[in-house]
Coordinates of C-alpha atoms in Angstrom, one line a residue:
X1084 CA 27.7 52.8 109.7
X1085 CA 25.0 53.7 112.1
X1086 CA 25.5 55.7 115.2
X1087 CA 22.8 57.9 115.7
X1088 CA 25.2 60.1 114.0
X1089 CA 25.3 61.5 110.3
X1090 CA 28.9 60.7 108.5
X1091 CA 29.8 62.1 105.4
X1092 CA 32.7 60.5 103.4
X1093 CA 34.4 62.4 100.6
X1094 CA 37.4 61.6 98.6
X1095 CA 40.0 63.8 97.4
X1096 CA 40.7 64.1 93.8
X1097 CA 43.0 66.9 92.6
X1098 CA 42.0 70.0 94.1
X1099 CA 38.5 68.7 94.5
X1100 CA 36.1 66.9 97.0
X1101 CA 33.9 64.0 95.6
X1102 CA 31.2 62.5 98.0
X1103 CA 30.9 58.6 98.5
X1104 CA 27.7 57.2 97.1
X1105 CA 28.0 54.0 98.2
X1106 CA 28.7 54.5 102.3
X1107 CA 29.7 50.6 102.6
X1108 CA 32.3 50.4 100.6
X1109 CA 35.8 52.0 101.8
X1110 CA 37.9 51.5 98.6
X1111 CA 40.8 53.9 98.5
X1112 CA 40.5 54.1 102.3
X1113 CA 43.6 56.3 102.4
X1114 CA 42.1 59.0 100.2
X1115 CA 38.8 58.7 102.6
X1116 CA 38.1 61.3 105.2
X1117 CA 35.2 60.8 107.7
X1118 CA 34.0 64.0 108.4
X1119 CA 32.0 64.9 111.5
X1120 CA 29.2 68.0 112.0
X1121 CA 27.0 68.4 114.7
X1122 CA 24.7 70.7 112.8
X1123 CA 24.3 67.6 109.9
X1124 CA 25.7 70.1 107.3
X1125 CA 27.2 67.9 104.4
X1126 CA 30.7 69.8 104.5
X1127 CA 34.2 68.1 104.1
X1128 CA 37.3 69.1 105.3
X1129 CA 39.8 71.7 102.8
X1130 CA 43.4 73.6 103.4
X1131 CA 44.4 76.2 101.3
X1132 CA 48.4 76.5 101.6
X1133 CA 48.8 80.5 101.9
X1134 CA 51.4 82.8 101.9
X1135 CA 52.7 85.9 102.7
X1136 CA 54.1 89.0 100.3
X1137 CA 57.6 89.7 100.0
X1138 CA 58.8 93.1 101.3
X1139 CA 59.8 95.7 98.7
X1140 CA 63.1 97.1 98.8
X1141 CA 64.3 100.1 99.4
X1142 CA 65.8 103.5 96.7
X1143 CA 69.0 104.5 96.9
X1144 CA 71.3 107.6 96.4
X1145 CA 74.0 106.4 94.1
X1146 CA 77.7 107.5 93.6
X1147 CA 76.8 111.3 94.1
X1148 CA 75.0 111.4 91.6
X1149 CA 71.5 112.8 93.0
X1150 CA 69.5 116.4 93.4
X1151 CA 72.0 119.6 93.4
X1152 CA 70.4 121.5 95.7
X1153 CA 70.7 118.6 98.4
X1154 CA 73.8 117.5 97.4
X1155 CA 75.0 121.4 98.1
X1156 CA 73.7 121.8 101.1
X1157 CA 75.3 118.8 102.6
X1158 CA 78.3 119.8 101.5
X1159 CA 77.6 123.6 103.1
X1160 CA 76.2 122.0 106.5
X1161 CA 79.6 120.2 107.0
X1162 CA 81.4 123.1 106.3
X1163 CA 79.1 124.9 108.8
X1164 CA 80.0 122.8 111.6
X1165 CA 83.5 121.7 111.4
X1166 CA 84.9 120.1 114.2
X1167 CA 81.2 118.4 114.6
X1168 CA 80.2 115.3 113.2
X1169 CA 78.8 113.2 110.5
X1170 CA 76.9 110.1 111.7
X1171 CA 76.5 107.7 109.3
X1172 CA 72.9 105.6 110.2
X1173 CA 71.9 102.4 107.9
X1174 CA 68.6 102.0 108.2
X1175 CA 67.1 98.5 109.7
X1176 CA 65.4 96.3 107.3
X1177 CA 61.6 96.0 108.3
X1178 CA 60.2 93.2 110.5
X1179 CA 58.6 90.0 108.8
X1180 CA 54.6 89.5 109.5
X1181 CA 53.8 87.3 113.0
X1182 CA 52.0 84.0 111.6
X1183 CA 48.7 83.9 112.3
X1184 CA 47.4 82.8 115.9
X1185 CA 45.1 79.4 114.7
X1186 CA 43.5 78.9 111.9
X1187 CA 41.1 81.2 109.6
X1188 CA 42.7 84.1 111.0
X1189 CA 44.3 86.3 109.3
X1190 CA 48.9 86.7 109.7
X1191 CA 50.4 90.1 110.5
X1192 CA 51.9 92.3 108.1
X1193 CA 55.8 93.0 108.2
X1194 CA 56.6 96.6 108.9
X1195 CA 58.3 99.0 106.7
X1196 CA 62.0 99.0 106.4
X1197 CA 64.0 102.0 108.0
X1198 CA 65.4 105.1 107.0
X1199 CA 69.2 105.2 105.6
X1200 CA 70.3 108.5 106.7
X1201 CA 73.9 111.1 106.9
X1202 CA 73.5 113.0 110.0
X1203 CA 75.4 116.1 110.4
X1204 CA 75.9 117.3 114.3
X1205 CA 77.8 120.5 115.6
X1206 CA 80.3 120.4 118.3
X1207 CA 77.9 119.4 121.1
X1208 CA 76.6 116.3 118.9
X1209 CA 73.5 118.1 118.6
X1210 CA 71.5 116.9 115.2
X1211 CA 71.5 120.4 112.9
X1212 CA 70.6 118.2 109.8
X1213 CA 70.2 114.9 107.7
X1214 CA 70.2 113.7 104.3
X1215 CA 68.0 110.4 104.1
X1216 CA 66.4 107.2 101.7
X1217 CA 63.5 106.2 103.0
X1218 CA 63.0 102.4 103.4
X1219 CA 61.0 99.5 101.6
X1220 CA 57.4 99.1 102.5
X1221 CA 56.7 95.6 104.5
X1222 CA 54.7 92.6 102.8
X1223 CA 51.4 91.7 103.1
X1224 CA 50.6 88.3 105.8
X1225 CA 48.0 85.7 104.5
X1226 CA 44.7 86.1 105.3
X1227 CA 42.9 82.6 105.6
X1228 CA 39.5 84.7 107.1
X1229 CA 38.7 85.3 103.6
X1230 CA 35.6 84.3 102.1
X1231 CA 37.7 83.2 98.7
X1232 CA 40.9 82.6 100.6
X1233 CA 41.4 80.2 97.7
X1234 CA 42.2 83.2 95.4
X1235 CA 42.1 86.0 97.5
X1236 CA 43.7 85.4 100.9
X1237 CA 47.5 85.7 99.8
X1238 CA 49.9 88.4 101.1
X1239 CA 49.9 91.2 99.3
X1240 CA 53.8 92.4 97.5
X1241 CA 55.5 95.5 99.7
X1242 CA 54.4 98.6 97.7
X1243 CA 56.9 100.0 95.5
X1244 CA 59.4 103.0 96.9
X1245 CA 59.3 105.1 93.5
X1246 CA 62.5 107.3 93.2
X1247 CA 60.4 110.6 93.1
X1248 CA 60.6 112.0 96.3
X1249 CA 61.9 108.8 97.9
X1250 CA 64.7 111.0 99.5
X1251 CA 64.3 113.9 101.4
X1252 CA 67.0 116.4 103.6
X1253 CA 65.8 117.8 107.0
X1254 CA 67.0 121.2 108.3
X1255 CA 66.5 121.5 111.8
X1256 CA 67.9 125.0 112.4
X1257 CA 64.7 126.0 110.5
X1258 CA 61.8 127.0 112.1
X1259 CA 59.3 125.9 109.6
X1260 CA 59.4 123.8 105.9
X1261 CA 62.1 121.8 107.6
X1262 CA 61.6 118.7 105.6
X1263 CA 62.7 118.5 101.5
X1264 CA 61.7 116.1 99.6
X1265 CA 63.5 115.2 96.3
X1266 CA 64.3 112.1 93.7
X1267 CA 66.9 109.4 95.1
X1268 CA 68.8 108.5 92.3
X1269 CA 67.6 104.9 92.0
X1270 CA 63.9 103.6 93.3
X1271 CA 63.4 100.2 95.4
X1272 CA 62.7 97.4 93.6
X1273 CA 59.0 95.4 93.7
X1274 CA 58.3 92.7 95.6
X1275 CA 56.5 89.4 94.9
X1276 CA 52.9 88.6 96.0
X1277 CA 52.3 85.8 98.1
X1278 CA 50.3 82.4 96.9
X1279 CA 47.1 80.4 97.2
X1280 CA 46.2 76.9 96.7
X1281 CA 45.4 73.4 97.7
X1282 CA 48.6 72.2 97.0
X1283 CA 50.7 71.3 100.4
X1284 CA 53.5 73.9 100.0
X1285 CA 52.7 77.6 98.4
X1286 CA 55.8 79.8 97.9
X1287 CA 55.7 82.8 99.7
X1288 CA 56.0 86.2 97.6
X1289 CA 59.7 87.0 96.8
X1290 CA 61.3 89.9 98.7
X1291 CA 62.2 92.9 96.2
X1292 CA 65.9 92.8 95.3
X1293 CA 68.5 95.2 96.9
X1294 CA 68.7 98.2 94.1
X1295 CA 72.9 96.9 94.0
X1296 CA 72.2 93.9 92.7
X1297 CA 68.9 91.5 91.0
X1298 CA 69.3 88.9 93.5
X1299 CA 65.8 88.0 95.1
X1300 CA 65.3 86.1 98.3
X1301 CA 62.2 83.6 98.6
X1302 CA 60.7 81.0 100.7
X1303 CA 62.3 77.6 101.2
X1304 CA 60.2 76.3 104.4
X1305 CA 57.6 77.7 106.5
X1306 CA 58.8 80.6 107.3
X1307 CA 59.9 83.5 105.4
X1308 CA 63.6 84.0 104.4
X1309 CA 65.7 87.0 105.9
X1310 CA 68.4 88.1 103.0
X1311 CA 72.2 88.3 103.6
X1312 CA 72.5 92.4 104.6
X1313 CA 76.1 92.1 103.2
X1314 CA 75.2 91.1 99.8
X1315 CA 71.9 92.6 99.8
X1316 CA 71.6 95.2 101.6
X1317 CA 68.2 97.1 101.3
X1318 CA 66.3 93.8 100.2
X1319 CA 63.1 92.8 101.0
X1320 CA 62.1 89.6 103.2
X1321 CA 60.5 86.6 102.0
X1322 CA 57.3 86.1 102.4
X1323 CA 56.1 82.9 105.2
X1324 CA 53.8 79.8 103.9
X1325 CA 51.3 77.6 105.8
X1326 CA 51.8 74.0 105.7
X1327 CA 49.6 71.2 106.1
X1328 CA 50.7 67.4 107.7
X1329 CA 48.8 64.6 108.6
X1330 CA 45.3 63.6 107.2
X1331 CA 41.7 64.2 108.4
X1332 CA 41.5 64.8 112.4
X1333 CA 45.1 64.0 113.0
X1334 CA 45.6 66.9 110.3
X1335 CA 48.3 69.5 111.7
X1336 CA 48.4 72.9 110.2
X1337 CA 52.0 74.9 110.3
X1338 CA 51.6 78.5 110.1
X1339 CA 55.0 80.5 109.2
X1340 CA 56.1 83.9 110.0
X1341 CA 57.6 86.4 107.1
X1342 CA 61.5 86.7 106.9
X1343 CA 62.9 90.0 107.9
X1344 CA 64.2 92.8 105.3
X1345 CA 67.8 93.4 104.8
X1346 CA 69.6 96.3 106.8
X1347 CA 70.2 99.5 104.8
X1348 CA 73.6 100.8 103.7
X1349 CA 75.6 103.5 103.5
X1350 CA 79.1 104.4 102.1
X1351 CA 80.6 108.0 102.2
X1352 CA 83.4 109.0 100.4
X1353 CA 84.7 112.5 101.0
X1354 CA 88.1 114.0 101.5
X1355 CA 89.7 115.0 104.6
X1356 CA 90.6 118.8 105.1
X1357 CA 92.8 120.2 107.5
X1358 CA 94.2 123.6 108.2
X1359 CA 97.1 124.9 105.4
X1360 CA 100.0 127.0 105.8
X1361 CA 101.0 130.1 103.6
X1362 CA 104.6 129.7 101.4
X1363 CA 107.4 131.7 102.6
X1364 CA 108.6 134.7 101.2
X1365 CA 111.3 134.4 98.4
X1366 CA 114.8 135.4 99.5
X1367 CA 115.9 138.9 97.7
X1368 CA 119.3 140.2 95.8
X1369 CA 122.2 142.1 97.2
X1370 CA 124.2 144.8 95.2
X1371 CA 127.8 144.8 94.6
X1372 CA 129.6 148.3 93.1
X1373 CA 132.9 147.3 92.1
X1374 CA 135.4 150.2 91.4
X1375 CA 138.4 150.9 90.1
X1376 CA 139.0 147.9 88.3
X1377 CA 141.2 148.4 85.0
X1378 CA 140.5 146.7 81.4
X1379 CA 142.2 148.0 78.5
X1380 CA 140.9 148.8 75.6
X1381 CA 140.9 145.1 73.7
X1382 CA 139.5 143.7 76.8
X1383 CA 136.3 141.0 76.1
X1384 CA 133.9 141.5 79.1
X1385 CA 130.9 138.9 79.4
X1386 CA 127.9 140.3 81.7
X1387 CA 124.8 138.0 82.7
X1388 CA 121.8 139.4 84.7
X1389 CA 120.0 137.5 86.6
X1390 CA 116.2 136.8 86.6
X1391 CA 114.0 137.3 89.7
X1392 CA 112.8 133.4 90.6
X1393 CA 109.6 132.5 90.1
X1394 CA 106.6 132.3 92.7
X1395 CA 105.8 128.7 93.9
X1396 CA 102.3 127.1 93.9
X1397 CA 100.4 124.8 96.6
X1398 CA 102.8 121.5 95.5
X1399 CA 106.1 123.5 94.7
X1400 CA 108.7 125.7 96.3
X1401 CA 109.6 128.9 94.7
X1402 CA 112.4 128.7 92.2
X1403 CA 115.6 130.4 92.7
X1404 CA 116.5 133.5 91.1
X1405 CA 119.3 134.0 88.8
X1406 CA 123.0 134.9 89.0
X1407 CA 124.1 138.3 88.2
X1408 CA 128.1 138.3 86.8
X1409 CA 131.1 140.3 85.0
X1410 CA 133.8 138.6 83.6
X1411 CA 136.4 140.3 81.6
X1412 CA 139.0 138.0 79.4
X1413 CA 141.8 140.7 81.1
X1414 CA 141.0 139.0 84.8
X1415 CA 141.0 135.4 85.9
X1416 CA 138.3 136.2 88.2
X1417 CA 134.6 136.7 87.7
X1418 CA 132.3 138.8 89.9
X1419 CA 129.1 137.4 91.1
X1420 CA 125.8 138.1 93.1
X1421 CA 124.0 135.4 93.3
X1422 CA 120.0 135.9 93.7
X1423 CA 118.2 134.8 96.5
X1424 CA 116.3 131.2 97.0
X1425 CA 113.0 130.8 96.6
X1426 CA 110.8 130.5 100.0
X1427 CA 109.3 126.7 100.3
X1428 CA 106.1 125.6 101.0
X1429 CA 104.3 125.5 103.9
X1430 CA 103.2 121.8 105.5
X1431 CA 99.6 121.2 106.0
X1432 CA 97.9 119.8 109.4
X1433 CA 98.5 115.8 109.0
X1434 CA 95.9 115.5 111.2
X1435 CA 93.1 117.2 113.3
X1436 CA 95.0 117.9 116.5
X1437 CA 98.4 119.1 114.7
X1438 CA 98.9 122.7 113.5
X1439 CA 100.4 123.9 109.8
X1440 CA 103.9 124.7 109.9
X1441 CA 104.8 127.8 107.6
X1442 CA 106.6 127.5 104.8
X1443 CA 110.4 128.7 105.5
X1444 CA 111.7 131.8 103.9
X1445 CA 114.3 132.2 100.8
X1446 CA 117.7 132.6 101.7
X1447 CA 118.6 136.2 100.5
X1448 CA 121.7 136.3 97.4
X1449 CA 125.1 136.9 99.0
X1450 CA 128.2 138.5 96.6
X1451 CA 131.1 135.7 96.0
X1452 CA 134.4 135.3 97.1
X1453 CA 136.3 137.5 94.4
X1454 CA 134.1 140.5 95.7
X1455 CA 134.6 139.9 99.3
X1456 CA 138.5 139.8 99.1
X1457 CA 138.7 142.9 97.2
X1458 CA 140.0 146.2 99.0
X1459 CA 137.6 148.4 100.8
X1460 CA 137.9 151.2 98.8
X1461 CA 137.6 149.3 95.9
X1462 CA 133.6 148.0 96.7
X1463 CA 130.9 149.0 98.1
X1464 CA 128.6 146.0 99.0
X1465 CA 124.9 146.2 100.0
X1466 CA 123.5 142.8 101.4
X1467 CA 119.8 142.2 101.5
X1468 CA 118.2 141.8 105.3
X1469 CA 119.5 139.2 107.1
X1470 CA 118.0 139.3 110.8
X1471 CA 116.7 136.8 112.6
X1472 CA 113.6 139.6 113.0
X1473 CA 113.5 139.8 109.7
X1474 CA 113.5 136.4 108.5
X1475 CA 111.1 136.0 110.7
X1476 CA 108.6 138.4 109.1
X1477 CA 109.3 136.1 105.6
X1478 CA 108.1 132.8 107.4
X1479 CA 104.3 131.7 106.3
X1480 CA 102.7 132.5 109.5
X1481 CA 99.6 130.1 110.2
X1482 CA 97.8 130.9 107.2
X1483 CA 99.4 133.7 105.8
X1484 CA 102.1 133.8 103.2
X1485 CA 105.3 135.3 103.9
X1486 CA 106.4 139.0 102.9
X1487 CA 109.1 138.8 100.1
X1488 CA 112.8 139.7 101.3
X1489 CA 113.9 143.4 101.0
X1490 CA 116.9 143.5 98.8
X1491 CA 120.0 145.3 98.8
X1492 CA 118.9 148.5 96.7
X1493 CA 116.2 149.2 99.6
X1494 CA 113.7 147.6 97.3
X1495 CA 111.0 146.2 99.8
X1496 CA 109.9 142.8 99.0
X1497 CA 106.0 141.4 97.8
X1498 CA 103.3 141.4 100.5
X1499 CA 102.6 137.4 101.1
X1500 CA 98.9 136.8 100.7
X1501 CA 97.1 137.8 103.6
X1502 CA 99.6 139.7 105.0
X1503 CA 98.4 142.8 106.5
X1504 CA 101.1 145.4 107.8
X1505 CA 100.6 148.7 108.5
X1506 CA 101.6 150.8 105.7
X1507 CA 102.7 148.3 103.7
X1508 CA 100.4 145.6 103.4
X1509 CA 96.6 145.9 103.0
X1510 CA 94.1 143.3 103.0
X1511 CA 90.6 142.9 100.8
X1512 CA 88.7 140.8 102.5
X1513 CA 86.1 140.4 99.5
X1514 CA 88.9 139.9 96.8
X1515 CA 89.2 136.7 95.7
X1516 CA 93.1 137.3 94.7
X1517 CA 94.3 137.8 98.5
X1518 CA 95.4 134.8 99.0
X1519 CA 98.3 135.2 96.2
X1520 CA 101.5 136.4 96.8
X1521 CA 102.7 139.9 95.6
X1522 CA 105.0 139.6 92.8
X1523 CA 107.2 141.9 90.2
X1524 CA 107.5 142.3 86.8
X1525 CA 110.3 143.4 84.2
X1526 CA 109.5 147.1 84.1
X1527 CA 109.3 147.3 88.2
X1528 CA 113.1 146.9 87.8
X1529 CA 114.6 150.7 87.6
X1530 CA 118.5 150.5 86.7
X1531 CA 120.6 153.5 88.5
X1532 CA 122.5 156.1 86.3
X1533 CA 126.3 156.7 87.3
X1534 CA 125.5 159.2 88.7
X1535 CA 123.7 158.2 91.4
X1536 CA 125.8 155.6 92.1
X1537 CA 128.6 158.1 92.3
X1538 CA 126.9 160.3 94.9
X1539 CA 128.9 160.6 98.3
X1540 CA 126.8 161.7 100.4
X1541 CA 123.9 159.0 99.4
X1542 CA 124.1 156.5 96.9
X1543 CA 121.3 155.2 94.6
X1544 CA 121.6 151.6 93.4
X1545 CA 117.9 152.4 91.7
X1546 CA 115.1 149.2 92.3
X1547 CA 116.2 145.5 91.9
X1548 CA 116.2 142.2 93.2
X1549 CA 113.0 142.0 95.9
X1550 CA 111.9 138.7 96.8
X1551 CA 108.1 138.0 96.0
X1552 CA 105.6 137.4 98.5
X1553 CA 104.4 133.6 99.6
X1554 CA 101.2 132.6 98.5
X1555 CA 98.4 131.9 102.1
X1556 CA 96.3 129.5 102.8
X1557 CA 92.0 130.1 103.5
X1558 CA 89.9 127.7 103.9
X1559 CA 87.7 127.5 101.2
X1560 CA 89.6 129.4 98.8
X1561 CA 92.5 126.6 98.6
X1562 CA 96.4 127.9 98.5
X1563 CA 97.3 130.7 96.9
X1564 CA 100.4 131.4 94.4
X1565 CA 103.2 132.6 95.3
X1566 CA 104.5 135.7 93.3
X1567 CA 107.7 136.2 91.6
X1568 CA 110.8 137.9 92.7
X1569 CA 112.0 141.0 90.8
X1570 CA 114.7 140.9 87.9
X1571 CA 118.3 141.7 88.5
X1572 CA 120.7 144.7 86.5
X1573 CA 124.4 144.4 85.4
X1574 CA 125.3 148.3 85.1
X1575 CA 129.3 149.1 83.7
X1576 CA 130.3 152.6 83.5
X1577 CA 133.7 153.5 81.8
X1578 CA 136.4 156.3 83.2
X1579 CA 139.4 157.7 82.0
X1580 CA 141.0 157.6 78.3
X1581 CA 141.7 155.1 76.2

């Protein structure tokens, strides 16, 4: 061929170029490139398939399980702004690298991933702090420019996101050292570099798996793929290839784009607290003298006392307490006080609009039928309190437990926890057992002598049967117990001969 014009023909074998020593003869014209250079330069035509890196992915916090100190003052920063908010924010997966714009250029490299994040705000949704993972660092792009793009001019993996320091909290009520740094519990996983070659199709770098599972994402085509956010979330993008078509100057050249990285995400579990209610106070004893009743002297009597009910906790009501009796095998009848009920449990706020209801108060212990049909003069019957004012003072009000039930010997009933009254009920801020009912044990019980009962002017029927105060409710400190009620006395004194 003779033009005036150099021509240089080189064949294609493998991943190498061969010149043509004999210009006339065009065997294997289909492998034959004619290959034009104004300068007369002998240089033939070659395409290097590149590809981009895949992004790394990004560390995680897992299942609570993660630096103390953070984890504490998450927990104290919600409890510092209730009513307020906490904003959960999964973090955008980075962008994939822009091809290049023509060829021998170099392609842009994707960005990082975004920052997974717990935000807590006050009342006005103002930010006060946040507990974050950072996210993955973006691939590499191709880079045909190179002077060995051959073996050079791949894209670069996405740096790892080591677990030290990968997390950080960020106080921004603090006026300085705002930001924390400290170990996620699980670090991002590495990405795969991208490729080089003369080969038509070079698989871009794999995109670092999401830190839930080993799947990976790759390339399939041109450009780079974007994983499934659902099933990967927090995984890298695949990395984009260039692809060649077409021989000599009909040659087309496809430059792809990287794939984008998986969003972040986020799950918090936590529970739900809403404003308790304090127990009621536990209903109290009444005291029955009974006199003038005759037995002879081969008469069986059988006498039960009864035991002050015990105090309820946060799931229970207070139990009942016991019956007080005398039977004698000379009377058909038998003579009973019953003791009072135990005060129930307050209802807990179902929701954040609705209020606690207090628990109810115990139903104080009335004398039975026998003992209310007998003559005056042959009783003397003294009924715990019974007002409307007073049951009223036994309720669990808001979060305070109700005061026990006074009983029939005068015997005032338990402070409920946090009840303050004055000169009866006093309140330590600073002790950890307020929040507990007031209860009685067996020596708190003081039986009367005959004597005393037997006094005109003012009878003593001596310390019995007070109900025990309802355990409160205080946020942070849980429900209290309630306390138990005080024991009950069967007293018989004997008169005249045998």
């Amino acid at each position: 061929v003779s033009c005036g014009t150099n021509y240089h023909y080189y064949t294609l074998s493998g991943s190498s170029w061969n010149a043509v020593t004999n210009i006339n003869t065009n065997t294997n014209s289909r492998l034959t490139y004619c290959m034009y250079n104004d300068s007369g330069n002998v240089e033939g035509e070659k395409f290097y398939s590149l590809s981009g890196g895949g992004g790394s992915s990004a560390p995680a916090i897992k299942d609570n399980d993660f630096n103390a100190a953070a984890k504490n003052l998450l927990k104290e920063k919600i409890k510092e702004n209730i009513g307020g908010y906490i904003v959960l924010k999964a973090g955008g997966g980075g962008t994939g690298g822009n091809a290049a714009t023509s060829k021998g250029t170099k392609a842009g490299n994707g960005t990082n991933g975004l920052e997974t994040c717990i935000v807590i705000q006050n009342t006005s949704k103002q930010s006060v702090f946040k507990l974050c993972a950072k996210g993955g660092n973006g691939g590499g792009g191709a880079d045909a420019s190179k002077t060995n793009a051959s073996t050079d001019g791949y894209g670069r993996a996405g740096a790892k996101v080591n677990s030290e320091n990968g997390c950080y909290t960020y106080d921004y009520t603090l006026s300085s050292n705002q930001k924390a740094e400290f170990n996620c519990t699980l670090a991002g996983k590495e990405a795969g570099n991208g490729g080089a070659g003369t080969s038509n199709l070079t698989a871009g770098g794999k995109g670092g798996a999401s830190v839930l599972n080993s799947n990976q994402v790759s390339n399939s085509g041109k450009d780079g793929v974007t994983p499934n956010s659902e099933n990967n979330p927090g995984a890298g993008g695949g990395g984009g290839t260039a692809t060649k078509s077409g021989f000599g100057t009909s040659a087309t050249v496809s430059i792809g784009k990287g794939g984008n990285g998986a969003g972040g995400y986020i799950k918090v579990t936590y529970k739900r607290k809403f404003p308790g209610s304090g127990g009621g106070g536990g209903g109290a004893g009444s005291v029955a003298n009974i006199k003038n009743i005759y037995v002879d002297k081969n008469t069986e009597c059988t006498f039960v006392i009864g035991k002050g009910g015990a105090g309820g906790n946060k799931d229970n009501n207070g139990l009942n307490g016991g019956v007080s009796s005398v039977k004698c095998d000379s009377d058909s009848r038998t003579f009973t006080v019953n003791g009072g009920t135990g005060g129930k449990k307050g209802t807990s706020a179902q929701n954040i609009s609705s209020l606690p209801v207090g628990g109810q108060a115990g139903v104080f212990g009335d004398v039975n039928e026998y003992i209310r049909a007998l003559d005056p003069d042959k009783k003397d019957v003294k009924r715990a309190l019974t007002t409307d004012e007073e049951k009223e003072k036994m309720k669990g009000i808001q979060n305070k437990g109700g005061k026990g039930q006074t009983s029939g010997t005068g015997t005032p009933g338990g402070c409920g926890g946090m009840y303050s009254e004055l000169n009866v009920c006093e309140v330590s801020n600073t002790d950890a057992n307020r929040i507990n009912g007031k209860g009685f044990v067996y020596s708190d019980t003081i039986v009367p002598t005959s004597k005393d009962i037997q006094n005109t002017d003012k009878p003593s029927y001596g310390i019995s049967g007070a109900g025990g105060g309802g355990g409160a409710w205080v946020r942070n400190l849980g429900a209290g117990k309630g306390g138990s009620g005080m024991n009950g006395y069967v007293c018989v004194y004997w008169y005249g001969e045998e």
